[in-house]
XYZ file of C-alpha atoms in Angstrom:
149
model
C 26.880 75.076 73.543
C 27.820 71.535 72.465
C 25.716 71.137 68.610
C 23.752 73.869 69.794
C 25.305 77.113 69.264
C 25.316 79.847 72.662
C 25.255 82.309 69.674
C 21.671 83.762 69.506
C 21.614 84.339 65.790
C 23.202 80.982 65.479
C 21.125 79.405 67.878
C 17.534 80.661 66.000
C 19.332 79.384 62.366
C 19.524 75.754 64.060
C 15.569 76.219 66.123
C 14.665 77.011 61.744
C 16.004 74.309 61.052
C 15.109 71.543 63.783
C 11.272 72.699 63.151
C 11.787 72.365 59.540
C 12.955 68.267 59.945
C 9.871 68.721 62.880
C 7.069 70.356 60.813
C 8.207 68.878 57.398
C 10.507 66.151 56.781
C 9.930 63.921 59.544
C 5.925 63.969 59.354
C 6.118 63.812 55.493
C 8.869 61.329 55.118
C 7.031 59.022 57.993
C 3.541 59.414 55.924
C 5.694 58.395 52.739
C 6.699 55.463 54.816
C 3.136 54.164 56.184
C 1.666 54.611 52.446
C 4.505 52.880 50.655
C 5.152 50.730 52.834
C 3.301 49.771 55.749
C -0.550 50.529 54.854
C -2.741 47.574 54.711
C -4.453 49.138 51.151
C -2.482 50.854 48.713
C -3.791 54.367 47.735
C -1.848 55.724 44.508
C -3.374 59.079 45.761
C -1.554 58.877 49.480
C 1.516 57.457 47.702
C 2.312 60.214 45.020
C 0.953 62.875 47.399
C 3.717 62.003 50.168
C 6.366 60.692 47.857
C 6.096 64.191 45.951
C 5.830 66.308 49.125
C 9.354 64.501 50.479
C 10.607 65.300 47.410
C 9.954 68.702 47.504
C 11.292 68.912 51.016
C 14.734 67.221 49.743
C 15.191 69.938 47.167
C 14.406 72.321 49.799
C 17.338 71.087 51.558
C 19.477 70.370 48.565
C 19.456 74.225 48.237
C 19.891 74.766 51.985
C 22.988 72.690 51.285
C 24.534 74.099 48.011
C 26.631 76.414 49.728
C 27.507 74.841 53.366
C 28.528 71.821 54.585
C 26.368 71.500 57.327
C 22.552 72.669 57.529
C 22.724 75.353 59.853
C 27.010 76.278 59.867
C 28.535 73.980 62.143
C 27.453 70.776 62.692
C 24.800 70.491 65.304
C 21.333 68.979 66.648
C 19.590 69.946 63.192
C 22.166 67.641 61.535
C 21.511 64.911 63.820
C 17.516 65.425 63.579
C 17.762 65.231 59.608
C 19.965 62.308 58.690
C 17.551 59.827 60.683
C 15.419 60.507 57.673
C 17.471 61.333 54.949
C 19.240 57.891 55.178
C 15.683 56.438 54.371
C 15.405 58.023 50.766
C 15.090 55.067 48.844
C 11.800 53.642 51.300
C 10.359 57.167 50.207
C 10.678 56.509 46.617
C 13.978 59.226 46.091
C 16.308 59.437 43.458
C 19.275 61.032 45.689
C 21.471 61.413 42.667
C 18.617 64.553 42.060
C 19.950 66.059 44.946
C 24.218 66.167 44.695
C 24.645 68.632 48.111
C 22.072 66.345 49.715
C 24.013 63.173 49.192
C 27.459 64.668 49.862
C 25.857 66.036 53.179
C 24.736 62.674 53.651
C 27.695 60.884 53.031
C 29.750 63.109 55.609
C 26.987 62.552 57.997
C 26.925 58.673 57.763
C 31.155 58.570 57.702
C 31.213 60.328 61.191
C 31.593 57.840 63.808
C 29.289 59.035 66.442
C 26.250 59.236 63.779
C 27.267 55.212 62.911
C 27.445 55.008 66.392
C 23.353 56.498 67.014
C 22.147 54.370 63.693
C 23.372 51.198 65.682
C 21.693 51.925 68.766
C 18.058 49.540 68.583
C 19.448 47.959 64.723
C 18.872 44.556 66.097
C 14.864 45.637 66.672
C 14.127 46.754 63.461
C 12.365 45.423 60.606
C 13.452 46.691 57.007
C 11.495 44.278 55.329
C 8.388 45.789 56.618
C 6.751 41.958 57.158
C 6.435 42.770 60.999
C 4.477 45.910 60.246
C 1.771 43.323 58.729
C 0.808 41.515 61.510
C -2.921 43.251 62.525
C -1.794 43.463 66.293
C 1.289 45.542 65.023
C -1.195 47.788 63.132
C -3.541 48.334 65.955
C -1.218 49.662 67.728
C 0.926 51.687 65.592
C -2.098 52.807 63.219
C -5.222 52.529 65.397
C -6.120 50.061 62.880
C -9.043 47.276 64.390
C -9.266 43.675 63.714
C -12.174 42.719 61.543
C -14.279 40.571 63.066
C-alpha cells in the first residue's frame, strides 16, 4: 500500500493517472524531445505538432492540479511517473509560468528528498547538451537511424 493506495477507488484514480503519464505525457514529451532536440533534420511540422500536444497535456494536468496537491490524493507512483518529465519543460519548449498548480506541484516534488535522491541516480551518464545524441552510432541505435554510405 506504500504510493499505491490498497483502496480500490483510490487505487483505479492512481492506474488513470499512471496511463495518462504512459499513454500521453511520456510518449509526447519524449517525441518533443527527439524533434527539438535530438533529430538529425529539423521538421517545423514534428516540432510544433509535439511541442503543442505537451502543452496541451500540461494544461491537462494544471487542471488535474488546481485543487490537490498531489495528482491522484496522496502522493504516490503517479507522482513519481510524472515529475521525470515535467522537470524537462523547458527541452519541450514550455512556459511553466502558464501552468501555476503545475509548477507548485513541481516544486514540492523536486524539494522532497527521496525524488532528489531518484534524479541523482545515472546524473553522471547523461548528456544535457544533447552533443552525444549526434554521433551517427548513437542514432542508430536509439533511432534506427543508418549510416550513409
Amino acid at each position: 500500500g506504500k504510493f499505491y493506495p490498497v483502496n480500490e477507488r483510490k487505487r483505479v484514480e492512481v492506474d488513470q493517472w499512471l496511463f495518462w503519464q504512459m499513454g500521453g505525457l511520456g510518449p509526447m514529451a519524449g517525441q518533443t524531445h527527439h524533434f527539438r532536440i535530438y533529430a538529425p533534420e529539423k521538421i517545423e511540422y514534428a516540432i510544433n505538432r509535439y511541442t503543442n500536444e505537451t502543452k496541451r497535456l500540461y494544461g491537462v494536468l494544471n487542471t488535474r492540479l488546481k485543487d490537490r496537491e498531489f495528482v491522484a490524493g496522496d502522493y504516490s507512483i503517479a507522482d513519481m511517473a510524472i515529475v521525470g518529465w515535467a522537470k524537462l519543460w523547458e527541452r519541450q519548449g514550455q512556459d511553466i509560468a502558464e501552468f501555476p498548480h503545475l509548477k507548485r506541484w513541481l516544486d514540492t516534488m523536486l524539494a522532497r528528498p527521496a525524488v532528489q535522491r531518484g534524479l541523482a541516480i545515472g546524473a553522471e551518464k547523461r548528456d544535457p547538451s544533447g552533443q552525444r545524441m549526434q554521433d551517427p552510432k548513437v542514432q542508430e541505435i536509439l533511432f534506427g537511424n543508418k549510416p550513409k554510405g
